[in-house]
Short mmCIF file of C-alpha atoms and ligand atoms in Angstrom, two decimals:
data_model
loop_
_atom_site.label_atom_id
_atom_site.label_comp_id
_atom_site.label_asym_id
_atom_site.label_seq_id
_atom_site.Cartn_x
_atom_site.Cartn_y
_atom_site.Cartn_z
CA UNK A 4 2.00 37.66 -5.74
CA UNK A 5 -0.43 36.66 -3.14
CA UNK A 6 -2.64 33.68 -3.34
CA UNK A 7 -6.46 33.75 -2.18
CA UNK A 8 -5.96 30.71 0.62
CA UNK A 9 -9.63 31.52 2.05
CA UNK A 10 -10.96 30.60 -1.22
CA UNK A 11 -8.83 27.78 -1.76
CA UNK A 12 -9.75 24.24 -1.00
CA UNK A 13 -7.10 23.20 1.89
CA UNK A 14 -6.06 20.17 -0.15
CA UNK A 15 -3.82 21.99 -2.85
CA UNK A 16 -1.74 23.56 -0.33
CA UNK A 17 -1.67 21.48 3.05
CA UNK A 18 0.70 18.93 3.78
CA UNK A 19 -1.67 15.85 5.24
CA UNK A 20 -0.76 14.86 8.82
CA UNK A 21 1.59 11.83 9.05
CA UNK A 22 0.94 9.25 9.58
CA UNK A 23 -2.59 10.21 8.08
CA UNK A 24 -6.23 9.17 7.87
CA UNK A 25 -8.33 9.67 5.12
CA UNK A 26 -11.50 8.35 3.84
CA UNK A 27 -12.71 9.12 -0.29
CA UNK A 28 -16.86 9.54 -0.05
CA UNK A 29 -18.72 9.05 -3.51
CA UNK A 30 -22.00 10.43 -4.09
CA UNK A 31 -24.79 10.17 -7.10
CA UNK A 32 -27.04 13.40 -7.78
CA UNK A 33 -30.46 12.43 -8.90
CA UNK A 34 -32.06 15.69 -8.14
CA UNK A 35 -30.67 18.79 -8.25
CA UNK A 36 -32.57 20.77 -5.50
CA UNK A 37 -31.03 17.78 -3.29
CA UNK A 38 -27.66 18.41 -4.50
CA UNK A 39 -27.59 22.22 -3.95
CA UNK A 40 -29.06 21.43 -0.36
CA UNK A 41 -26.01 18.98 0.15
CA UNK A 42 -23.67 21.55 -0.77
CA UNK A 43 -25.20 24.48 1.22
CA UNK A 44 -25.17 22.41 4.47
CA UNK A 45 -21.37 20.82 3.27
CA UNK A 46 -19.67 24.37 2.29
CA UNK A 47 -19.45 26.01 5.85
CA UNK A 48 -17.17 22.59 6.81
CA UNK A 49 -14.95 22.96 3.92
CA UNK A 50 -11.62 23.78 4.90
CA UNK A 51 -9.42 26.43 3.50
CA UNK A 52 -6.42 26.35 2.57
CA UNK A 53 -5.76 29.33 4.64
CA UNK A 54 -3.68 28.35 7.93
CA UNK A 55 -2.27 25.55 5.86
CA UNK A 56 1.52 25.57 7.32
CA UNK A 57 -0.33 25.12 11.13
CA UNK A 58 -3.74 24.23 10.66
CA UNK A 59 -5.81 24.66 13.34
CA UNK A 60 -7.76 21.43 13.28
CA UNK A 61 -5.54 18.42 12.14
CA UNK A 62 -8.79 17.22 10.29
CA UNK A 63 -10.41 18.44 6.90
CA UNK A 64 -13.19 17.84 4.49
CA UNK A 65 -12.92 18.63 0.83
CA UNK A 66 -15.73 18.64 -1.72
CA UNK A 67 -15.10 17.67 -5.93
CA UNK A 68 -17.60 16.98 -8.69
CA UNK A 69 -17.13 15.39 -11.85
CA UNK A 70 -18.80 17.19 -15.07
CA UNK A 71 -21.95 14.58 -14.72
CA UNK A 72 -21.79 16.12 -11.30
CA UNK A 73 -21.57 19.70 -12.52
CA UNK A 74 -24.50 18.66 -15.08
CA UNK A 75 -26.95 17.31 -12.20
CA UNK A 76 -26.97 20.24 -10.23
CA UNK A 77 -27.91 22.19 -12.93
CA UNK A 78 -24.74 24.20 -14.32
CA UNK A 79 -26.38 26.01 -17.82
CA UNK A 80 -24.71 23.65 -20.52
CA UNK A 81 -22.84 26.79 -21.70
CA UNK A 82 -20.49 26.64 -19.02
CA UNK A 83 -20.18 23.00 -19.09
CA UNK A 84 -19.09 22.94 -22.79
CA UNK A 85 -16.27 25.43 -21.92
CA UNK A 86 -14.78 22.53 -19.48
CA UNK A 87 -11.31 21.13 -20.92
CA UNK A 88 -12.26 17.90 -22.74
CA UNK A 89 -10.16 15.64 -20.45
CA UNK A 90 -12.67 16.67 -17.83
CA UNK A 91 -15.88 16.17 -19.96
CA UNK A 92 -15.08 12.81 -21.14
CA UNK A 93 -14.00 11.81 -17.83
CA UNK A 94 -11.77 9.18 -17.29
CA UNK A 95 -13.04 6.18 -18.32
CA UNK A 96 -13.98 7.31 -21.81
CA UNK A 97 -9.54 8.33 -21.81
CA UNK A 98 -8.72 4.73 -21.44
CA UNK A 99 -7.08 4.02 -24.27
CA UNK A 100 -4.87 7.06 -24.29
CA UNK A 101 -3.67 6.64 -20.39
CA UNK A 102 -2.77 2.75 -21.23
CA UNK A 103 -6.50 1.05 -18.96
CA UNK A 104 -6.35 -1.49 -21.32
CA UNK A 105 -6.20 -5.52 -20.57
CA UNK A 106 -6.85 -5.95 -16.59
CA UNK A 107 -6.71 -2.09 -16.31
CA UNK A 108 -10.08 -1.42 -18.72
CA UNK A 109 -12.91 0.38 -17.20
CA UNK A 110 -14.51 -2.82 -17.46
CA UNK A 111 -12.89 -4.03 -14.39
CA UNK A 112 -12.87 -0.56 -12.74
CA UNK A 113 -14.72 -0.96 -8.96
CA UNK A 114 -18.18 0.45 -8.88
CA UNK A 115 -19.21 3.78 -9.05
CA UNK A 116 -16.08 4.25 -11.27
CA UNK A 117 -16.22 3.64 -15.22
CA UNK A 118 -19.95 4.49 -15.16
CA UNK A 119 -19.78 8.45 -15.07
CA UNK A 120 -21.49 6.86 -11.68
CA UNK A 121 -19.96 9.05 -9.61
CA UNK A 122 -20.67 12.99 -9.15
CA UNK A 123 -19.68 14.68 -6.22
CA UNK A 124 -17.24 13.65 -3.60
CA UNK A 125 -15.77 14.61 -0.64
CA UNK A 126 -12.24 13.91 0.80
CA UNK A 127 -11.81 13.80 4.54
CA UNK A 128 -8.72 13.53 5.82
CA UNK A 129 -7.53 13.40 9.64
CA UNK A 130 -4.20 12.63 11.99
CA UNK A 131 -5.86 10.19 13.60
CA UNK A 132 -9.12 7.85 13.12
CA UNK A 133 -11.42 9.60 15.51
CA UNK A 134 -11.06 12.62 13.99
CA UNK A 135 -11.68 11.42 11.03
CA UNK A 136 -15.14 9.68 11.91
CA UNK A 137 -15.99 13.25 13.12
CA UNK A 138 -15.63 14.83 10.34
CA UNK A 139 -17.35 11.97 8.54
CA UNK A 140 -20.52 12.13 10.90
CA UNK A 141 -20.84 16.13 9.16
CA UNK A 142 -21.06 14.26 5.86
CA UNK A 143 -23.62 11.68 7.00
CA UNK A 144 -25.80 14.29 8.68
CA UNK A 145 -25.26 16.63 5.94
CA UNK A 146 -27.26 13.62 3.79
CA UNK A 147 -29.56 12.72 6.26
CA UNK A 148 -33.31 12.63 4.65
CA UNK A 149 -32.23 14.60 1.47
CA UNK A 150 -33.90 12.43 -1.41
CA UNK A 151 -32.27 12.57 -4.62
CA UNK A 152 -28.57 12.03 -3.08
CA UNK A 153 -27.10 8.68 -2.93
CA UNK A 154 -24.76 7.89 -0.89
CA UNK A 155 -22.85 5.17 -3.30
CA UNK A 156 -19.08 3.92 -1.62
CA UNK A 157 -16.55 4.89 1.40
CA UNK A 158 -13.16 4.15 0.50
CA UNK A 159 -10.82 4.07 3.53
CA UNK A 160 -7.18 4.92 3.03
CA UNK A 161 -4.12 5.83 4.56
CA UNK A 162 -0.39 6.76 5.39
CA UNK A 163 1.04 4.14 7.89
CA UNK A 164 3.57 6.14 10.64
CA UNK A 165 6.34 4.05 8.85
CA UNK A 166 5.00 6.11 5.47
CA UNK A 167 5.87 3.20 3.58
CA UNK A 168 3.28 2.36 0.59
CA UNK A 169 2.36 -1.51 -0.29
CA UNK A 170 5.36 -1.84 -1.65
CA UNK A 171 7.94 -0.82 1.00
CA UNK A 172 8.69 2.29 -0.37
CA UNK A 173 8.60 5.60 1.61
CA UNK A 174 5.98 8.15 -0.65
CA UNK A 175 5.55 11.58 0.07
CA UNK A 176 8.82 13.14 -0.25
CA UNK A 177 9.19 15.36 -2.91
CA UNK A 178 6.26 17.58 -3.64
CA UNK A 179 6.32 21.57 -6.29
CA UNK A 180 6.87 25.05 -4.91
CA UNK A 181 4.04 26.36 -5.82
CA UNK A 182 5.05 30.27 -6.43
CA UNK A 183 3.25 32.38 -3.62
CA UNK A 184 2.50 29.99 -1.09
CA UNK A 185 4.99 31.57 1.22
CA UNK A 186 8.12 30.44 3.16
CA UNK A 187 11.44 29.12 0.93
CA UNK A 188 11.36 25.93 -1.36
CA UNK A 189 13.29 23.43 0.32
CA UNK A 190 16.78 22.15 -1.77
CA UNK A 191 15.74 20.05 -4.39
CA UNK A 192 12.23 21.64 -4.74
CA UNK A 193 13.95 23.90 -7.33
CA UNK A 194 12.22 26.89 -9.29
CA UNK A 195 9.26 27.44 -7.60
CA UNK A 196 6.31 26.52 -9.74
CA UNK A 197 4.00 29.16 -11.20
CA UNK A 198 0.26 28.89 -8.95
CA UNK A 199 -1.51 28.65 -12.47
CA UNK A 200 0.06 24.74 -12.87
CA UNK A 201 -2.24 24.31 -9.44
CA UNK A 202 -4.86 27.11 -9.04
CA UNK A 203 -6.85 28.54 -11.84
CA UNK A 204 -7.24 32.64 -11.97
CA UNK A 205 -3.47 32.23 -11.77
CA UNK A 206 -0.37 32.66 -14.46
CA UNK A 207 0.69 29.90 -15.64
CA UNK A 208 4.56 28.35 -16.85
CA UNK A 209 3.54 29.56 -20.56
CA UNK A 210 3.03 33.39 -18.82
CA UNK A 211 -1.18 33.37 -19.59
CA UNK A 212 -4.00 33.11 -16.35
CA UNK A 213 -5.15 30.31 -15.95
CA UNK A 214 -8.88 30.03 -16.69
CA UNK A 215 -12.23 28.31 -16.74
CA UNK A 216 -15.44 28.17 -18.21
CA UNK A 217 -18.30 30.64 -16.92
CA UNK A 218 -17.87 33.37 -14.70
CA UNK A 219 -14.98 34.36 -12.48
CA UNK A 220 -16.47 33.38 -9.45
CA UNK A 221 -17.28 29.98 -10.46
CA UNK A 222 -13.81 29.14 -11.72
CA UNK A 223 -11.53 31.42 -9.46
CA UNK A 224 -9.00 29.63 -7.19
CA UNK A 225 -10.47 26.16 -8.31
CA UNK A 226 -8.84 23.45 -9.92
CA UNK A 227 -8.70 19.74 -11.10
CA UNK A 228 -8.19 16.38 -9.43
CA UNK A 229 -6.88 13.98 -11.35
CA UNK A 230 -7.66 10.26 -9.24
CA UNK A 231 -6.53 7.42 -9.47
CA UNK A 232 -7.37 4.44 -7.73
CA UNK A 233 -4.23 1.74 -8.49
CA UNK A 234 -4.54 -1.53 -6.99
CA UNK A 235 -1.07 -3.28 -6.25
CA UNK A 236 -0.12 -6.93 -6.30
CA UNK A 237 2.57 -7.08 -3.63
CA UNK A 238 3.41 -10.90 -3.52
CA UNK A 239 3.90 -10.68 -7.31
CA UNK A 240 6.36 -8.19 -6.85
CA UNK A 241 7.97 -9.62 -3.73
CA UNK A 242 8.79 -12.76 -5.82
CA UNK A 243 10.01 -10.99 -8.59
CA UNK A 244 12.59 -9.14 -6.05
CA UNK A 245 13.45 -12.72 -4.53
CA UNK A 246 13.77 -13.83 -7.80
CA UNK A 247 16.44 -11.12 -8.97
CA UNK A 248 19.16 -11.48 -6.52
CA UNK A 249 20.36 -14.40 -3.56
CA UNK A 250 20.86 -11.76 -1.08
CA UNK A 251 18.88 -8.99 0.56
CA UNK A 252 21.18 -6.10 -0.62
CA UNK A 253 21.07 -7.30 -4.28
CA UNK A 254 17.09 -7.41 -4.33
CA UNK A 255 16.95 -3.57 -3.02
CA UNK A 256 19.32 -2.48 -5.16
CA UNK A 257 16.81 -3.52 -8.04
CA UNK A 258 13.87 -2.13 -6.30
CA UNK A 259 16.49 1.30 -5.84
CA UNK A 260 17.02 1.22 -9.44
CA UNK A 261 13.52 0.55 -10.29
CA UNK A 262 12.26 3.52 -8.09
CA UNK A 263 15.24 6.12 -8.44
CA UNK A 264 14.81 6.15 -4.25
CA UNK A 265 15.91 3.08 -1.96
CA UNK A 266 12.90 1.83 0.01
CA UNK A 267 14.02 3.75 2.85
CA UNK A 268 13.13 7.06 0.68
CA UNK A 269 16.83 7.82 0.09
CA UNK A 270 17.33 9.04 -3.50
CA UNK A 271 19.93 6.45 -5.38
CA UNK A 272 21.28 10.60 -6.32
CA UNK A 273 22.60 11.06 -3.10
CA UNK A 274 23.70 7.59 -1.89
CA UNK A 275 24.13 5.47 -5.67
CA UNK A 276 25.84 2.63 -3.81
CA UNK A 277 24.46 1.69 -0.40
CA UNK A 278 21.41 3.06 1.79
CA UNK A 279 21.54 6.15 3.82
CA UNK A 280 18.25 5.86 6.21
CA UNK A 281 19.23 8.54 8.32
CA UNK A 282 18.53 11.13 5.57
CA UNK A 283 15.08 10.39 4.95
CA UNK A 284 14.04 12.05 8.18
CA UNK A 285 16.01 15.49 6.90
CA UNK A 286 13.82 17.31 5.02
CA UNK A 287 16.22 19.70 3.99
CA UNK A 288 18.22 16.39 2.18
CA UNK A 289 15.90 13.87 1.47
CA UNK A 290 14.95 15.80 -2.10
CA UNK A 291 17.88 17.65 -2.48
CA UNK A 292 19.13 16.21 -6.03
CA UNK A 293 19.09 17.09 -9.47
CA UNK A 294 20.25 15.12 -12.78
CA UNK A 295 21.72 17.48 -15.32
CA UNK A 296 25.03 17.91 -13.85
CA UNK A 297 26.40 14.44 -13.03
CA UNK A 298 24.05 12.26 -14.03
CA UNK A 299 22.83 13.22 -17.11
CA UNK A 300 22.78 9.64 -19.04
CA UNK A 301 21.12 7.66 -15.69
CA UNK A 302 24.77 5.75 -14.52
CA UNK A 303 23.06 6.88 -11.05
CA UNK A 304 19.39 7.40 -11.43
CA UNK A 305 18.47 5.66 -14.37
CA UNK A 306 16.70 7.19 -16.94
CA UNK A 307 13.65 4.69 -17.07
CA UNK A 308 13.07 4.87 -13.22
CA UNK A 309 9.81 6.09 -11.54
CA UNK A 310 10.70 8.57 -10.17
CA UNK A 311 12.65 10.23 -12.95
CA UNK A 312 10.09 9.28 -15.44
CA UNK A 313 7.03 11.24 -13.88
CA UNK A 314 9.17 14.50 -12.55
CA UNK A 315 12.58 14.51 -14.86
CA UNK A 316 13.76 17.46 -12.68
CA UNK A 317 16.30 19.44 -15.17
CA UNK A 318 17.25 16.25 -16.49
CA UNK A 319 15.48 17.06 -19.75
CA UNK A 320 17.04 20.18 -20.07
CA UNK A 321 19.05 19.86 -23.58
CA UNK A 322 15.60 17.80 -25.08
CA UNK A 323 12.87 19.16 -27.07
CA UNK A 324 10.05 18.65 -23.93
CA UNK A 325 10.08 21.62 -21.11
CA UNK A 326 9.70 19.90 -18.07
CA UNK A 327 8.05 22.49 -16.13
CA UNK A 328 4.87 21.80 -17.89
CA UNK A 329 4.11 18.95 -16.84
CA UNK A 330 4.43 18.89 -13.02
CA UNK A 331 1.90 17.21 -10.71
CA UNK A 332 1.21 17.75 -6.54
CA UNK A 333 0.53 14.20 -5.62
CA UNK A 334 -1.60 13.29 -2.94
CA UNK A 335 -1.03 9.51 -2.73
CA UNK A 336 -2.20 7.04 0.50
CA UNK A 337 -2.66 3.61 0.53
CA UNK A 338 -5.90 1.14 0.63
CA UNK A 339 -6.58 -2.02 2.15
CA UNK A 340 -4.84 -4.07 5.06
CA UNK A 341 -0.53 -4.09 4.49
CA UNK A 342 0.14 -7.79 3.71
CA UNK A 343 2.87 -8.79 5.97
CA UNK A 344 6.41 -9.16 5.41
CA UNK A 345 6.08 -12.64 6.92
CA UNK A 346 3.45 -13.80 4.86
CA UNK A 347 4.48 -16.82 1.86
CA UNK A 348 1.42 -16.17 -0.65
CA UNK A 349 -1.15 -13.64 -1.18
CA UNK A 350 -3.65 -13.50 1.87
CA UNK A 351 -6.64 -12.60 -0.86
CA UNK A 352 -7.49 -8.74 0.08
CA UNK A 353 -7.48 -6.60 -2.45
CA UNK A 354 -4.75 -3.34 -1.74
CA UNK A 355 -3.42 -0.49 -3.72
CA UNK A 356 -2.71 3.01 -3.73
CA UNK A 357 -5.02 6.36 -4.18
CA UNK A 358 -3.42 8.78 -5.88
CA UNK A 359 -4.99 12.18 -6.42
CA UNK A 360 -2.92 14.33 -9.01
CA UNK A 361 -3.74 18.11 -8.79
CA UNK A 362 -3.27 20.16 -11.68
CA UNK A 363 -4.86 23.15 -13.30
CA UNK A 364 -4.70 21.36 -16.83
CA UNK A 365 -5.48 17.74 -16.71
CA UNK A 366 -4.39 17.24 -20.44
CA UNK A 367 -0.85 19.06 -20.27
CA UNK A 368 -0.11 17.29 -16.67
CA UNK A 369 -1.51 14.16 -15.28
CA UNK A 370 -2.30 12.36 -18.73
CA UNK A 371 0.85 13.30 -20.15
CA UNK A 372 2.98 11.90 -17.40
CA UNK A 373 0.70 8.93 -17.78
CA UNK A 374 0.64 8.30 -21.43
CA UNK A 375 4.09 9.61 -22.06
CA UNK A 376 6.63 9.28 -19.67
CA UNK A 377 4.86 6.22 -17.40
CA UNK A 378 3.50 4.29 -20.62
CA UNK A 379 6.22 5.43 -23.15
CA UNK A 380 9.95 5.35 -23.32
CA UNK A 381 10.37 7.69 -26.16
CA UNK A 382 11.00 11.20 -24.48
CA UNK A 383 14.44 8.60 -22.88
CA UNK A 384 15.46 7.39 -25.99
CA UNK A 385 13.86 3.71 -24.62
CA UNK A 386 11.90 3.14 -27.26
CA UNK A 387 8.19 1.87 -25.89
CA UNK A 388 9.75 0.75 -22.49
CA UNK A 389 7.15 1.62 -19.44
CA UNK A 390 7.71 2.50 -15.97
CA UNK A 391 8.81 -0.69 -13.96
CA UNK A 392 6.98 0.14 -11.16
CA UNK A 393 3.42 1.14 -12.62
CA UNK A 394 3.69 1.14 -16.42
CA UNK A 395 1.83 -1.39 -18.56
CA UNK A 396 2.98 -4.35 -19.53
CA UNK A 397 1.70 -4.80 -22.96
CA UNK A 398 3.87 -3.23 -24.94
CA UNK A 399 7.01 -3.47 -23.47
CA UNK A 400 7.81 -5.79 -20.42
CA UNK A 401 11.55 -4.93 -19.75
CA UNK A 402 13.43 -2.11 -17.19
CA UNK A 403 17.71 -1.78 -18.02
CA UNK A 404 19.68 0.45 -16.23
CA UNK A 405 23.58 0.99 -16.46
CA UNK A 406 25.26 -1.11 -13.86
CA UNK A 407 28.63 -2.50 -13.43
CA UNK A 408 30.61 -4.72 -14.65
CA UNK A 409 28.17 -4.53 -17.19
CA UNK A 410 24.74 -2.89 -18.28
CA UNK A 411 21.53 -5.04 -16.57
CA UNK A 412 18.82 -5.86 -18.40
CA UNK A 413 15.49 -7.65 -16.81
CA UNK A 414 13.12 -9.19 -18.86
CA UNK A 415 9.66 -9.99 -18.24
CA UNK A 416 8.43 -7.80 -15.74
CA UNK A 417 4.91 -8.93 -14.14
CA UNK A 418 2.53 -6.88 -13.95
CA UNK A 419 2.46 -5.52 -10.71
CA UNK A 420 -0.58 -3.00 -11.04
CA UNK A 421 -3.80 -2.37 -12.42
CA UNK A 422 -5.98 0.28 -12.21
CA UNK A 423 -8.92 -0.35 -10.44
CA UNK A 424 -10.76 3.74 -10.62
CA UNK A 425 -10.12 6.86 -12.18
CA UNK A 426 -12.23 10.03 -12.47
CA UNK A 427 -11.34 14.03 -13.57
CA UNK A 428 -12.70 15.92 -10.64
CA UNK A 429 -13.56 19.80 -10.26
CA UNK A 430 -12.31 21.44 -7.16
CA UNK A 431 -13.88 24.50 -7.01
CA UNK A 432 -12.95 27.36 -4.71
CA UNK A 433 -14.88 28.16 -1.64
CA UNK A 434 -17.08 31.45 -3.33
CA UNK A 435 -17.69 29.10 -6.13
CA UNK A 436 -19.34 26.39 -4.02
CA UNK A 437 -21.63 29.20 -2.88
CA UNK A 438 -22.01 30.52 -6.40
CA UNK A 439 -22.99 27.12 -7.34
CA UNK A 440 -25.70 26.99 -4.11
CA UNK A 441 -27.17 30.26 -4.79
CA UNK A 442 -27.83 29.26 -8.38
CA UNK A 443 -25.59 31.93 -9.45
CA UNK A 444 -25.73 30.77 -12.96
CA UNK A 445 -29.46 32.48 -12.76
CA UNK A 446 -28.09 36.14 -12.94
CA UNK A 447 -25.36 35.24 -15.20
CA UNK A 448 -27.56 33.97 -18.21
C1 LIG B 19 1.68 2.02 -7.78
C2 LIG B 19 1.88 3.22 -8.37
C3 LIG B 19 2.84 4.19 -7.79
C4 LIG B 19 3.27 3.65 -6.69
C5 LIG B 19 3.43 2.53 -5.28
C6 LIG B 19 3.98 4.90 -6.92
C7 LIG B 19 5.10 5.47 -5.43
C8 LIG B 19 6.27 6.20 -5.57
C9 LIG B 19 6.97 6.60 -4.49
C10 LIG B 19 7.20 5.75 -3.61
C11 LIG B 19 7.76 7.45 -4.70
C12 LIG B 19 8.81 8.91 -4.12
C13 LIG B 19 8.69 9.43 -3.46
C14 LIG B 19 8.42 10.75 -3.70
O1 LIG B 19 9.16 11.24 -4.17
O2 LIG B 19 8.25 11.79 -2.85
C15 LIG B 19 6.90 8.49 -6.13
C16 LIG B 19 6.88 9.80 -6.77
C17 LIG B 19 6.59 10.22 -7.79
N1 LIG B 19 5.33 9.50 -8.41
FE1 LIG B 19 4.77 7.33 -7.94
N2 LIG B 19 3.94 5.94 -7.71
C18 LIG B 19 2.44 5.43 -8.33
C19 LIG B 19 2.23 5.63 -9.16
C20 LIG B 19 2.14 7.17 -9.80
C21 LIG B 19 1.64 7.57 -11.11
C22 LIG B 19 0.93 6.48 -11.85
C23 LIG B 19 1.90 8.72 -11.11
C24 LIG B 19 2.35 9.59 -12.23
C25 LIG B 19 0.93 9.79 -13.40
C26 LIG B 19 2.88 9.41 -10.23
C27 LIG B 19 3.69 10.37 -10.12
C28 LIG B 19 4.71 10.51 -8.84
C29 LIG B 19 5.68 11.71 -8.89
C30 LIG B 19 5.28 13.25 -9.64
C31 LIG B 19 6.71 11.51 -8.40
C32 LIG B 19 7.81 13.00 -7.68
C33 LIG B 19 8.67 12.41 -8.31
C34 LIG B 19 10.15 13.40 -7.84
O3 LIG B 19 9.51 14.61 -7.94
O4 LIG B 19 11.27 13.43 -7.80
N3 LIG B 19 3.14 7.71 -9.41
N4 LIG B 19 5.94 7.41 -6.19
#
């Protein structure tokens, strides 16, 4: 099976440069004609997945739309009505299901999120600041003298050279291997995941072709990106760890049990008792583990830790949930300045992570993982207990894991995170962008 790489926007398959510099640029559409002009100007600049393994250029632009954006650009109602309910409603309206309540309520989200205010977005990624600025210039030139398109916000994101996110963990190590992407899976990637889990137009894990509404040109090789902007309270995380032990080893052990990896990125599964940072740089080793054969009960990698919740791998094999139906392709990056290690108190700057979850079925994939695995513990027989890193705390605030000599239970986990924005977006294929511009829907009608 071959993926139509020339028709797929690059971010679906391309690994980002590391370190990496990115921007989310968000626009609102007031005039359909202006929006089509914008897309017509940008479409030739959109980077495809064609040379994803060894990109010719270390920078790229991709385009996404919200449902409201597609409506405003003039896509007919009959097509719009056929989209999945999650995409149609928008993420803010799904807040109760997703656990975005209390301090994560959409009322507190950063503009323009949460008000259906954002309609079309550019995702710009580059290997250095200068390349990023060049790509951003293309975006700015494209809207120049266009009336009826408003630039609402630009959020700069990135991954520093040490690949650490704000809490100090190495990120970006595990990702699914997609059938047809080319090459061989790395150890630990498991069975290739059917392409229809991540791209429309291909067979999915249910044995069906993942499709979309309207004519095939509109949805083929497109997908959904569920975007989350999550604020991280780094000082509260550090103070929490400090309170867990009077020595650095003890603190790092708690941090590792919460994540399922030492902060270096070394998996607990491969090095249960002490960190082994030397294996992290080796892609043949840093993700080479599963749970079923020697840790089904979570003695080494706790059942409730972050990575085991969000991707239980083979650990639920004997249960009723089929983990293959809930895979996510992630692109996470930090916003805001890093809090210096030496800081005694918070510096007042807002900081966090923006995660783009690529999935062909946002209800069965992102929303399921967020609501059932991050914000509930039933699937691992832990009642309503939630994810120790990013779970909501209003229903449960403790974390427990097997330890020696006795099981450890930490009560009163602080709220380390708060949602600050969220959008279900559609990332059309390249032909679909042309179709949108050419008003292909008129012929369709
Ligand atoms: C503040 C928020 C978050 C932080 C700091 C964070 C951090 C991390 C880190 C450090 C890893 C391990 C590195 C790796 O496996 O590549 C990871 C893995 C992962 N995270 Fe998160 N994450 C956050 C939120 C989320 C959310 C909300 C979800 C899903 C709803 C999620 C889904 C995943 C998945 C699917 C993996 C891969 C696990 C695996 O394949 O073993 N993360 N995250």
